[in-house]
Coordinates of C-alpha atoms and ligand atoms in Angstrom, one line a residue:
M1 CA -123.3 -90.9 83.2
A2 CA -120.2 -93.1 83.3
R3 CA -117.8 -92.6 80.4
P4 CA -117.7 -95.6 78.1
I5 CA -114.7 -97.8 78.5
L6 CA -111.8 -98.7 76.2
L7 CA -110.0 -101.8 77.4
A8 CA -106.5 -102.6 76.3
V9 CA -105.2 -106.2 76.9
D10 CA -101.5 -107.3 76.6
D11 CA -99.2 -109.5 78.7
D12 CA -96.2 -107.3 77.8
A13 CA -96.2 -104.6 80.5
S14 CA -94.2 -102.0 78.4
V15 CA -96.4 -102.5 75.3
L16 CA -99.5 -102.3 77.4
E17 CA -98.3 -99.1 79.0
A18 CA -97.6 -97.6 75.6
V19 CA -101.1 -98.5 74.3
V20 CA -102.8 -97.1 77.4
Q21 CA -100.8 -93.8 77.1
D22 CA -101.7 -93.4 73.5
L23 CA -105.4 -94.1 74.2
R24 CA -105.5 -91.7 77.1
R25 CA -103.9 -88.9 75.1
E26 CA -106.5 -89.1 72.4
Y27 CA -109.6 -90.4 74.1
G28 CA -109.1 -89.7 77.8
A29 CA -111.6 -86.8 77.8
T30 CA -114.5 -88.9 76.5
Y31 CA -113.7 -92.5 77.4
R32 CA -112.3 -94.3 80.4
V33 CA -109.2 -96.3 79.5
M34 CA -108.7 -99.6 81.4
R35 CA -106.1 -102.3 81.1
A36 CA -105.7 -106.0 81.7
S37 CA -102.5 -108.2 81.5
S38 CA -104.2 -111.4 80.2
G39 CA -107.3 -112.5 78.4
Q40 CA -108.6 -114.2 81.5
A41 CA -108.2 -111.1 83.6
A42 CA -109.9 -109.0 80.9
L43 CA -112.9 -111.4 80.8
E44 CA -113.2 -111.2 84.6
M45 CA -113.1 -107.4 84.3
L46 CA -115.8 -107.4 81.6
D47 CA -118.1 -109.6 83.8
Q48 CA -117.8 -107.1 86.7
L49 CA -118.4 -104.2 84.3
K50 CA -121.4 -105.9 82.9
T51 CA -122.8 -106.4 86.5
R52 CA -122.4 -102.7 87.1
Q53 CA -124.0 -102.0 83.6
E54 CA -121.1 -100.0 82.5
P55 CA -120.7 -99.4 78.8
V56 CA -117.7 -100.9 77.0
A57 CA -117.0 -99.3 73.6
L58 CA -113.8 -100.9 72.4
L59 CA -111.5 -103.9 73.2
L60 CA -108.0 -103.7 71.9
S61 CA -106.1 -106.9 72.5
D62 CA -102.7 -108.3 71.6
Q63 CA -102.8 -111.6 69.8
R64 CA -99.8 -113.5 71.3
M65 CA -100.4 -113.9 75.0
P66 CA -99.8 -117.0 77.1
G67 CA -102.9 -118.9 78.2
M68 CA -105.5 -117.2 76.0
T69 CA -104.7 -115.6 72.6
G70 CA -106.2 -112.3 71.6
V71 CA -108.5 -114.0 69.1
E72 CA -109.9 -116.3 71.8
F73 CA -110.4 -113.4 74.2
L74 CA -112.1 -111.3 71.6
E75 CA -114.4 -114.2 70.7
R76 CA -115.3 -114.8 74.3
S77 CA -115.9 -111.1 74.9
R78 CA -118.8 -111.2 72.6
E79 CA -120.9 -112.9 75.3
P80 CA -120.9 -110.0 77.8
Y81 CA -120.4 -107.2 75.3
P82 CA -121.6 -108.2 71.8
E83 CA -121.7 -104.6 70.6
A84 CA -118.2 -103.5 71.7
R85 CA -115.8 -103.0 68.8
R86 CA -113.1 -105.7 68.8
V87 CA -109.6 -104.8 67.5
L88 CA -106.7 -107.2 67.4
L89 CA -103.1 -106.1 67.7
T90 CA -100.9 -108.4 65.7
A91 CA -97.3 -108.9 64.7
Y92 CA -96.8 -109.0 60.9
A93 CA -96.4 -112.8 61.1
D94 CA -99.9 -113.2 62.6
T95 CA -101.7 -111.4 59.7
E96 CA -103.2 -114.7 58.4
A97 CA -104.6 -115.6 61.8
A98 CA -106.1 -112.1 62.1
I99 CA -107.8 -112.4 58.7
R100 CA -109.3 -115.7 59.7
A101 CA -110.5 -114.2 63.0
I102 CA -112.6 -111.7 61.1
N103 CA -114.9 -114.6 60.5
T104 CA -114.5 -116.7 63.6
A105 CA -114.3 -114.2 66.3
R106 CA -116.0 -111.4 64.3
I107 CA -113.2 -109.0 65.1
H108 CA -113.9 -105.6 63.5
Y109 CA -110.3 -104.7 62.6
Y110 CA -106.7 -105.8 63.1
L111 CA -103.7 -103.5 63.5
S112 CA -100.1 -104.4 62.9
K113 CA -97.5 -103.5 65.5
P114 CA -95.8 -101.1 65.9
W115 CA -98.6 -98.5 65.5
D116 CA -96.3 -95.4 65.4
P117 CA -97.1 -92.7 64.7
P118 CA -100.5 -93.2 66.4
E119 CA -101.9 -90.2 64.6
E120 CA -101.5 -92.1 61.3
K121 CA -101.8 -95.8 62.2
L122 CA -103.9 -96.0 65.4
Y123 CA -106.2 -93.1 65.9
P124 CA -107.9 -93.0 62.4
V125 CA -108.8 -96.7 62.8
L126 CA -110.1 -96.4 66.3
A127 CA -112.0 -93.2 65.6
D128 CA -113.8 -95.0 62.8
Q129 CA -114.6 -97.9 65.1
L130 CA -115.7 -95.7 68.0
E131 CA -118.0 -93.7 65.6
D132 CA -119.7 -96.9 64.6
W133 CA -120.1 -98.0 68.2
Q134 CA -121.5 -94.6 69.1
A135 CA -124.0 -94.8 66.3
G136 CA -125.5 -98.0 67.8
Y137 CA -125.1 -97.1 71.4
Q138 CA -128.2 -96.1 73.4
P139 CA -127.0 -94.4 76.6
P140 CA -129.2 -94.5 79.7
F141 CA -132.0 -92.6 78.6
E142 CA -132.8 -89.0 79.2
G143 CA -134.7 -88.1 76.0
L144 CA -137.3 -89.5 73.7
R145 CA -139.7 -92.3 74.8
V146 CA -142.0 -94.3 72.6
I147 CA -144.9 -96.1 74.4
G148 CA -146.8 -98.7 72.3
H149 CA -147.8 -102.3 71.8
R150 CA -145.3 -104.7 70.5
W151 CA -147.9 -106.2 68.2
S152 CA -149.0 -102.9 66.6
L153 CA -148.1 -102.0 63.0
Q154 CA -148.2 -98.3 63.8
D155 CA -145.9 -98.8 66.8
H156 CA -143.5 -100.8 64.6
K157 CA -143.5 -98.0 62.0
V158 CA -142.7 -95.3 64.6
R159 CA -139.8 -97.3 66.1
S160 CA -138.4 -98.2 62.6
F161 CA -138.5 -94.6 61.6
L162 CA -136.6 -93.4 64.7
S163 CA -134.1 -96.3 64.6
R164 CA -133.4 -95.9 60.9
N165 CA -132.8 -92.2 61.3
H166 CA -130.5 -92.8 64.3
V167 CA -132.7 -90.9 66.7
P168 CA -132.1 -92.5 70.1
Y169 CA -135.2 -93.5 72.0
R170 CA -136.4 -95.8 74.7
W171 CA -139.3 -98.1 73.8
L172 CA -141.8 -99.1 76.5
D173 CA -144.1 -101.9 75.8
I174 CA -147.5 -101.1 77.5
A175 CA -148.0 -104.7 78.2
A176 CA -144.7 -105.2 80.0
S177 CA -143.8 -101.9 81.6
E178 CA -145.4 -100.3 84.7
D179 CA -143.4 -97.1 83.9
A180 CA -145.4 -96.9 80.6
L181 CA -148.7 -96.6 82.4
K182 CA -147.4 -94.1 84.9
L183 CA -145.9 -92.0 82.2
L184 CA -149.2 -92.0 80.2
E185 CA -151.1 -90.9 83.4
E186 CA -148.6 -88.1 84.0
R187 CA -149.1 -86.8 80.5
Q188 CA -152.9 -87.3 80.7
L189 CA -152.8 -89.8 77.8
R190 CA -154.8 -93.0 77.4
P191 CA -153.7 -96.5 76.3
D192 CA -156.1 -96.3 73.4
Q193 CA -154.1 -93.5 71.9
L194 CA -150.9 -95.5 71.4
P195 CA -148.3 -95.3 70.0
V196 CA -147.3 -92.1 71.6
V197 CA -143.9 -90.4 71.5
L198 CA -142.9 -88.4 74.7
F199 CA -140.3 -85.7 74.4
A200 CA -138.0 -84.6 77.2
D201 CA -139.6 -81.1 77.3
G202 CA -143.0 -82.6 78.4
T203 CA -144.7 -82.5 75.0
S204 CA -145.9 -85.6 73.2
L205 CA -147.1 -86.8 69.8
V206 CA -150.0 -89.2 69.5
Q207 CA -150.0 -91.8 66.7
P208 CA -147.6 -89.6 64.7
E209 CA -147.1 -89.8 60.9
P210 CA -143.5 -90.0 59.7
D211 CA -143.5 -86.4 58.4
E212 CA -144.8 -85.1 61.7
L213 CA -142.2 -87.0 63.6
A214 CA -139.5 -86.0 61.1
A215 CA -140.2 -82.3 61.7
R216 CA -140.2 -82.8 65.5
V217 CA -136.9 -84.6 65.7
G218 CA -135.2 -82.0 63.5
L219 CA -135.2 -83.7 60.1
S220 CA -135.8 -81.4 57.2
T221 CA -139.1 -81.7 55.3
Q222 CA -139.0 -78.5 53.2
A223 CA -136.5 -77.6 50.5
A224 CA -134.3 -74.6 51.3
Q225 CA -134.0 -73.5 47.7
D226 CA -136.4 -73.0 44.8
F227 CA -134.2 -74.7 42.2
Y228 CA -131.5 -77.4 42.1
D229 CA -129.2 -78.6 39.4
M230 CA -130.0 -82.2 40.4
V231 CA -132.8 -83.8 42.4
V232 CA -132.1 -87.3 43.5
V233 CA -135.1 -89.5 44.4
G234 CA -134.1 -92.1 47.0
A235 CA -131.1 -92.2 49.3
G236 CA -130.1 -95.8 48.9
P237 CA -126.5 -96.6 47.8
A238 CA -127.3 -95.3 44.3
G239 CA -128.8 -92.0 45.4
L240 CA -126.2 -91.5 48.0
A241 CA -123.4 -92.1 45.6
A242 CA -124.9 -89.6 43.2
A243 CA -125.3 -87.1 46.0
V244 CA -121.6 -87.4 47.1
Y245 CA -120.3 -87.1 43.5
G246 CA -122.9 -84.4 42.4
A247 CA -122.4 -82.2 45.5
S248 CA -118.6 -82.6 45.5
E249 CA -118.5 -81.6 41.9
G250 CA -120.4 -78.4 42.5
L251 CA -124.0 -79.4 41.5
R252 CA -126.7 -78.0 43.8
T253 CA -128.1 -81.3 44.9
L254 CA -131.3 -82.2 46.7
V255 CA -132.0 -85.7 47.9
I256 CA -135.6 -86.8 48.6
E257 CA -136.0 -89.8 50.9
P258 CA -138.9 -90.6 53.2
E259 CA -136.9 -93.0 55.4
A260 CA -133.4 -92.9 56.8
P261 CA -130.6 -92.7 54.2
G262 CA -129.2 -96.2 53.4
G263 CA -132.0 -97.7 51.4
Q264 CA -132.4 -101.5 51.5
A265 CA -128.8 -101.7 52.5
G266 CA -129.9 -99.8 55.6
S267 CA -132.1 -102.6 56.7
T268 CA -129.7 -105.4 56.1
S269 CA -127.7 -106.5 59.1
R270 CA -124.3 -106.8 57.6
I271 CA -122.9 -106.4 54.1
E272 CA -119.8 -108.5 53.9
N273 CA -118.9 -108.2 50.3
Y274 CA -118.6 -104.5 49.8
L275 CA -115.2 -103.5 48.7
G276 CA -112.9 -102.0 51.4
F277 CA -114.7 -103.3 54.5
P278 CA -113.0 -106.7 55.2
S279 CA -115.0 -107.3 58.4
G280 CA -118.3 -106.2 56.8
I281 CA -120.3 -103.1 57.4
T282 CA -123.9 -102.8 58.5
G283 CA -126.1 -101.2 56.0
A284 CA -127.1 -98.6 58.5
D285 CA -123.5 -97.6 59.0
L286 CA -122.9 -97.4 55.3
G287 CA -126.0 -95.2 54.9
R288 CA -125.0 -93.0 57.9
R289 CA -121.4 -92.5 56.6
A290 CA -122.5 -91.7 53.0
H291 CA -125.2 -89.3 54.3
I292 CA -122.6 -87.4 56.4
Q293 CA -120.2 -87.4 53.4
A294 CA -122.8 -86.0 51.0
A295 CA -124.0 -83.4 53.4
R296 CA -120.4 -82.3 54.0
F297 CA -120.2 -81.6 50.3
G298 CA -123.3 -79.5 50.5
A299 CA -126.1 -82.0 49.4
E300 CA -129.4 -81.2 51.0
F301 CA -131.7 -84.0 52.3
L302 CA -135.5 -83.9 52.6
T303 CA -137.5 -86.4 54.6
Q304 CA -140.3 -86.7 52.0
R305 CA -141.7 -89.1 49.5
A306 CA -141.7 -88.3 45.8
T307 CA -145.2 -88.8 44.5
G308 CA -145.0 -87.5 40.9
L309 CA -142.8 -86.1 38.2
R310 CA -143.8 -83.3 35.9
I311 CA -141.9 -82.2 32.8
D312 CA -142.1 -78.6 31.7
G313 CA -139.7 -77.7 28.9
Q314 CA -136.2 -77.9 30.3
Y315 CA -137.5 -78.1 33.9
R316 CA -138.2 -81.3 35.8
M317 CA -140.5 -80.9 38.8
V318 CA -140.6 -83.6 41.4
Q319 CA -143.9 -83.6 43.4
L320 CA -143.8 -84.4 47.1
A321 CA -146.2 -86.2 49.4
D322 CA -147.0 -82.9 51.2
G323 CA -148.2 -81.3 47.9
R324 CA -145.1 -79.2 47.4
E325 CA -142.8 -79.4 44.3
V326 CA -139.1 -79.0 43.8
S327 CA -137.7 -78.1 40.5
S328 CA -134.4 -78.9 38.7
H329 CA -132.8 -79.5 35.4
V330 CA -131.8 -83.1 36.2
V331 CA -133.6 -85.8 38.1
L332 CA -131.9 -89.0 39.1
L333 CA -134.4 -91.8 39.9
A334 CA -133.0 -94.2 42.4
P335 CA -136.0 -95.4 44.4
G336 CA -134.8 -99.1 44.4
V337 CA -137.3 -101.9 45.0
Q338 CA -139.7 -102.7 47.7
Y339 CA -140.0 -106.0 49.5
R340 CA -142.4 -108.5 47.9
K341 CA -145.3 -109.4 50.3
L342 CA -146.4 -112.9 51.3
D343 CA -149.5 -113.8 49.5
I344 CA -151.1 -116.2 52.0
P345 CA -154.2 -116.0 54.3
G346 CA -153.6 -113.9 57.4
A347 CA -150.4 -112.2 56.2
G348 CA -151.9 -108.8 55.4
R349 CA -153.8 -108.6 58.7
L350 CA -150.8 -109.7 60.8
T351 CA -148.2 -107.5 59.1
G352 CA -146.5 -105.5 61.8
R353 CA -148.1 -107.8 64.4
G354 CA -145.6 -110.6 64.2
I355 CA -145.0 -110.6 60.4
Y356 CA -142.3 -108.2 59.2
Y357 CA -140.6 -107.4 55.9
G358 CA -136.9 -106.5 56.1
A359 CA -137.3 -105.3 59.6
A360 CA -134.5 -107.3 61.1
L361 CA -132.6 -104.6 63.0
V362 CA -135.4 -102.9 64.8
E363 CA -137.3 -106.0 65.9
A364 CA -134.3 -108.2 66.8
V365 CA -134.1 -107.1 70.5
S366 CA -137.9 -107.7 71.0
C367 CA -137.3 -111.3 70.0
K368 CA -134.8 -112.0 72.7
D369 CA -134.9 -115.7 73.8
E370 CA -137.9 -116.4 71.5
E371 CA -138.1 -118.6 68.4
V372 CA -138.0 -116.7 65.1
F373 CA -139.0 -117.9 61.7
I374 CA -137.5 -116.6 58.5
V375 CA -138.9 -117.2 55.0
G376 CA -136.5 -117.1 52.1
G377 CA -133.2 -118.6 51.0
A378 CA -131.3 -115.8 49.4
N379 CA -128.5 -113.6 50.9
S380 CA -130.9 -111.2 52.6
A381 CA -132.6 -114.1 54.5
G382 CA -129.2 -115.5 55.5
Q383 CA -128.0 -112.2 56.8
A384 CA -131.2 -111.8 58.8
A385 CA -130.9 -115.3 60.2
L386 CA -127.4 -114.6 61.5
H387 CA -128.4 -111.4 63.0
F388 CA -131.4 -112.9 64.8
A389 CA -129.3 -115.8 66.0
K390 CA -127.6 -113.3 68.4
F391 CA -130.9 -112.6 70.2
A392 CA -133.4 -115.4 69.6
C393 CA -133.0 -118.8 71.2
K394 CA -133.8 -120.5 67.8
V395 CA -134.0 -119.3 64.2
T396 CA -135.9 -121.5 61.8
M397 CA -135.2 -120.8 58.1
L398 CA -138.1 -121.9 55.9
V399 CA -136.8 -122.5 52.4
R400 CA -138.8 -123.6 49.4
G401 CA -135.8 -125.3 47.6
D402 CA -133.6 -128.2 48.6
G403 CA -131.1 -126.1 50.4
L404 CA -129.3 -122.8 50.2
S405 CA -126.4 -123.5 47.8
A406 CA -128.3 -122.3 44.7
T407 CA -129.5 -119.1 46.2
M408 CA -127.1 -117.9 48.8
S409 CA -123.4 -116.9 48.9
K410 CA -121.0 -119.5 50.3
Y411 CA -119.6 -117.3 53.1
L412 CA -123.1 -117.0 54.5
I413 CA -123.9 -120.7 54.2
D414 CA -120.7 -121.5 56.0
E415 CA -121.5 -119.1 58.8
I416 CA -125.1 -120.4 59.1
E417 CA -123.7 -124.0 59.4
R418 CA -121.4 -122.8 62.2
T419 CA -124.3 -121.2 64.1
S420 CA -125.9 -123.8 66.3
N421 CA -129.2 -122.1 66.9
I422 CA -130.1 -121.7 63.2
V423 CA -132.2 -124.6 61.9
L424 CA -132.7 -125.0 58.1
T425 CA -136.0 -126.4 57.0
P426 CA -135.8 -127.1 53.3
K427 CA -138.7 -127.8 50.8
T428 CA -141.1 -126.0 53.1
Q429 CA -143.6 -123.2 52.4
V430 CA -145.7 -121.1 54.7
I431 CA -149.3 -121.5 53.6
A432 CA -151.2 -119.5 56.2
A433 CA -150.6 -117.2 59.2
E434 CA -152.9 -117.5 62.2
G435 CA -153.7 -115.2 65.1
Q436 CA -156.2 -112.6 66.3
E437 CA -154.3 -109.7 67.7
R438 CA -150.9 -111.0 66.7
L439 CA -149.2 -113.9 65.0
E440 CA -149.8 -117.1 67.0
A441 CA -149.1 -119.9 64.5
L442 CA -148.0 -120.8 61.0
Q443 CA -149.4 -123.4 58.7
L444 CA -146.5 -125.0 56.9
R445 CA -146.3 -127.5 53.9
G446 CA -143.2 -129.6 53.9
P447 CA -142.1 -133.1 52.7
Q448 CA -144.1 -134.6 55.6
G449 CA -147.3 -132.9 54.6
E450 CA -149.1 -129.9 56.1
Y451 CA -148.6 -129.0 59.8
R452 CA -149.0 -126.2 62.2
V453 CA -146.3 -124.6 64.4
P454 CA -146.7 -122.0 67.1
A455 CA -145.0 -118.8 66.1
T456 CA -144.7 -115.2 67.3
S457 CA -142.4 -113.7 64.7
L458 CA -142.0 -114.3 61.0
F459 CA -139.5 -112.3 58.9
V460 CA -140.0 -112.4 55.2
F461 CA -137.3 -112.1 52.6
I462 CA -138.8 -113.2 49.3
G463 CA -137.5 -110.7 46.8
A464 CA -138.6 -107.3 45.8
A465 CA -140.4 -105.4 43.0
P466 CA -139.9 -101.8 41.8
G467 CA -142.4 -99.2 43.1
T468 CA -142.5 -97.0 40.0
G469 CA -146.3 -96.5 39.7
W470 CA -146.1 -92.9 40.7
L471 CA -144.0 -92.0 37.6
P472 CA -145.7 -90.5 34.5
P473 CA -146.2 -92.8 31.4
A474 CA -143.5 -90.9 29.6
I475 CA -140.9 -92.7 31.7
L476 CA -140.8 -96.1 30.0
R477 CA -140.5 -99.3 32.0
D478 CA -140.5 -103.0 31.4
E479 CA -143.4 -105.3 32.0
K480 CA -142.4 -105.7 35.7
G481 CA -142.1 -101.9 36.3
F482 CA -138.3 -101.6 36.1
L483 CA -137.2 -98.4 34.4
L484 CA -135.6 -98.5 30.9
A485 CA -132.5 -96.5 30.3
G486 CA -129.8 -96.0 27.7
P487 CA -129.5 -98.8 25.1
D488 CA -132.5 -100.7 26.7
L489 CA -134.8 -98.0 25.4
R490 CA -134.4 -99.4 21.9
T491 CA -136.9 -102.0 20.7
E492 CA -135.9 -103.8 17.5
G493 CA -133.1 -101.4 17.1
R494 CA -135.3 -98.3 17.2
L495 CA -135.6 -95.6 19.9
P496 CA -139.1 -94.8 21.2
E497 CA -141.0 -92.3 19.2
Q498 CA -141.2 -89.8 22.1
W499 CA -137.4 -89.5 22.0
R500 CA -136.9 -86.2 20.0
E501 CA -133.3 -85.4 20.8
P502 CA -130.8 -85.3 18.0
R503 CA -128.5 -87.4 20.1
E504 CA -128.5 -91.0 21.6
P505 CA -129.8 -91.3 25.2
F506 CA -126.9 -91.4 27.6
L507 CA -126.1 -94.7 29.2
L508 CA -128.3 -94.3 32.3
E509 CA -130.8 -91.8 30.8
S510 CA -134.5 -92.7 30.8
S511 CA -136.9 -92.0 27.9
V512 CA -137.2 -88.4 29.2
P513 CA -134.0 -86.3 28.6
G514 CA -132.4 -85.2 31.8
V515 CA -134.1 -87.9 33.9
F516 CA -131.6 -90.5 34.8
V517 CA -132.0 -93.9 36.4
A518 CA -129.6 -95.8 38.8
G519 CA -129.5 -98.8 41.0
D520 CA -132.0 -101.7 41.6
V521 CA -134.9 -99.9 39.9
R522 CA -133.1 -100.0 36.5
H523 CA -134.1 -102.7 34.1
G524 CA -131.3 -105.3 34.0
S525 CA -129.4 -103.9 37.0
V526 CA -127.2 -106.1 39.2
K527 CA -128.8 -106.1 42.6
R528 CA -125.7 -105.2 44.6
V529 CA -124.6 -102.3 46.8
A530 CA -121.5 -101.8 44.7
S531 CA -123.4 -101.8 41.4
A532 CA -125.8 -99.2 42.8
V533 CA -123.0 -97.1 44.0
G534 CA -121.3 -97.4 40.6
E535 CA -124.4 -96.4 38.7
G536 CA -125.1 -93.5 41.0
S537 CA -121.6 -92.1 40.4
I538 CA -121.7 -92.7 36.7
A539 CA -125.1 -91.0 36.3
V540 CA -123.5 -87.8 37.7
Q541 CA -121.1 -87.8 34.8
F542 CA -124.0 -87.9 32.3
A543 CA -125.8 -85.2 34.3
H544 CA -122.8 -83.0 33.7
Q545 CA -122.8 -83.7 30.0
Y546 CA -126.6 -83.0 29.8
L547 CA -126.2 -79.8 31.8
A548 CA -123.4 -78.7 29.5
G549 CA -126.0 -78.5 26.7
F550 CA -127.8 -75.6 28.4
Ligands
FAD1 C1 -132.0 -107.9 53.1 C2 -131.1 -107.5 52.0 C3 -129.7 -107.9 52.1 C4 -128.8 -107.5 51.1 N1 -127.5 -107.8 51.2 C5 -126.6 -107.3 50.3 C6 -125.2 -107.6 50.4 O1 -124.7 -108.2 51.4 N2 -124.4 -107.1 49.5 C7 -124.8 -106.4 48.4 O2 -124.0 -106.0 47.6 N3 -126.1 -106.2 48.2 C8 -127.0 -106.6 49.1 N4 -128.4 -106.4 49.0 C9 -128.8 -105.6 47.8 C10 -128.6 -104.1 48.0 O3 -129.1 -103.7 49.3 C11 -129.3 -103.3 46.9 O4 -128.8 -103.8 45.7 C12 -129.0 -101.9 47.0 O5 -129.5 -101.4 48.3 C13 -129.7 -101.1 45.9 O6 -129.5 -99.7 46.1 P1 -130.5 -98.6 45.5 O7 -129.9 -97.3 45.9 O8 -130.7 -98.9 44.0 O9 -131.9 -98.9 46.1 P2 -132.4 -99.0 47.6 O10 -131.3 -99.5 48.5 O11 -133.6 -99.8 47.5 O12 -132.7 -97.6 48.0 C14 -133.8 -96.9 47.5 C15 -134.3 -95.8 48.4 O13 -135.3 -95.0 47.7 C16 -136.3 -94.7 48.6 N5 -137.5 -94.4 47.9 C17 -138.3 -95.4 47.4 N6 -139.4 -94.8 46.8 C18 -139.2 -93.4 47.0 C19 -140.0 -92.3 46.6 N7 -141.1 -92.4 45.9 N8 -139.5 -91.1 47.0 C20 -138.3 -90.9 47.7 N9 -137.6 -92.0 48.0 C21 -138.0 -93.2 47.7 C22 -136.4 -95.8 49.6 O14 -136.9 -95.5 50.8 C23 -134.9 -96.3 49.7 O15 -134.3 -95.7 50.8 C24 -129.3 -106.8 50.0 C25 -130.6 -106.4 49.9 C26 -131.5 -106.8 50.9 C27 -133.0 -106.5 50.7

């Protein structure tokens, strides 16, 4: 397979030579380093590379060049290579332009010249960028294949599971690929057994459940130890932060998560307001990085769902979907919230067959050159619309209110306005979904009355509710199911009767001592990545204090 390309662009021959040398020294073994002396020449080169289907990982361009500036070049490079990482080299005086370009040209980073020593100022930045590119890159395929129907819920679940766990695969739609039929025949499988997952060693899984698939692709489903200091339920930002701090501070930490680490953030296309990532970070990247970080400190991860919690004296036992239990002194509940479902005729039947919840990333490519509908007017819907606009020919946002200003952050509204293929349809509700095998049309109610539009894909972002029904009644919650903790446990100034400890509950402690709560699932929490991360980290401090009492 051809090595992915790093392309350096600068009109100053000596600077270009220096960049190329530095790149070759560090990345020459894994990447091919190419050069161009102007933006125009670089664009022509990219067109040729595209025709030859060669992978381009990174574009590193100087800003000040005659004819075409670095920002212009990087912006135009998104057409042939939208996934390549775009880094701008600037002089100190161009910093303002570089910051503006984060929005307009979607550059991923800017570096100030000179970059000496490269070990400090160049390589760490580029290594980070290349790691992100690698995570999303699907090389010409040699491994795992999924054959299914685009309009099947089970197929969608298999693909989501693999994507979210960063397992590279190639998807073959039985309706569109002759190879798919051939492969099925070769493996003596039938189209009525779809979805199937084919492995490179010749084996296959028919209609696999997530745990079966998890075990086959090397994800852990059984705890390695009998006992842990802390079991964390949920690997969203809250659970991952707790895992990083807990494990790094010496707690034997187990994280239980049925999906890929990252939580809701993992399904969002780009988080732009998380501190320290000026050009945004995808939720999946954040989840992947935090997962690696926690694992590096020794946290263990299980691909499992928690289905119950049992209290036995000082032991807290978390029950798992496969019937096993894991035991610990401390449990941190961070299961977040789940997407609220559309309550309209047809929605249940067509879920996964054209109607999706928070599935923006995995389905986006399937919607190439189609029209996509999005329901919702909050930030999550805005992020999804921008993400789909890169693939779909038109994105229609169906919003109940007059507009977006009351519900969405300004930076997203501005970007939506700048994106020509996103159309905002205010004061409009979906009242029914139609279709036999898959979504075919939507019934809408707007200012002009009720009407029908043909539709193949509808993505729903209408808020979320906590999934806490599996917890015992001893864990108190509010009327909506959010968990009560710390001062919120008091009603009319009094702690609940079941609280028998001689001390006050810690700030994030639930009604059961030693069981803590963090993130979106907590009553009154701020629904933000940073808040969830903050709470997960703080909870670990209280866990230490609780454990100190043993
Ligand atoms: C589409 C969208 C866009 C968003 N954009 C932004 C943004 O730009 N900036 C921002 O700050 N915030 C954003 N948010 C909000 C942010 O994602 C959440 O506030 C944050 O993810 C909450 O983290 P958490 O760890 O509490 O829960 P979650 O992220 O919900 O993670 C909970 C995890 O627990 C797992 N889980 C659930 N039940 C169980 C169980 N029984 N057993 C084991 N595991 C379980 C889930 O699979 C999940 O992975 C967005 C949210 C959405 C939905």
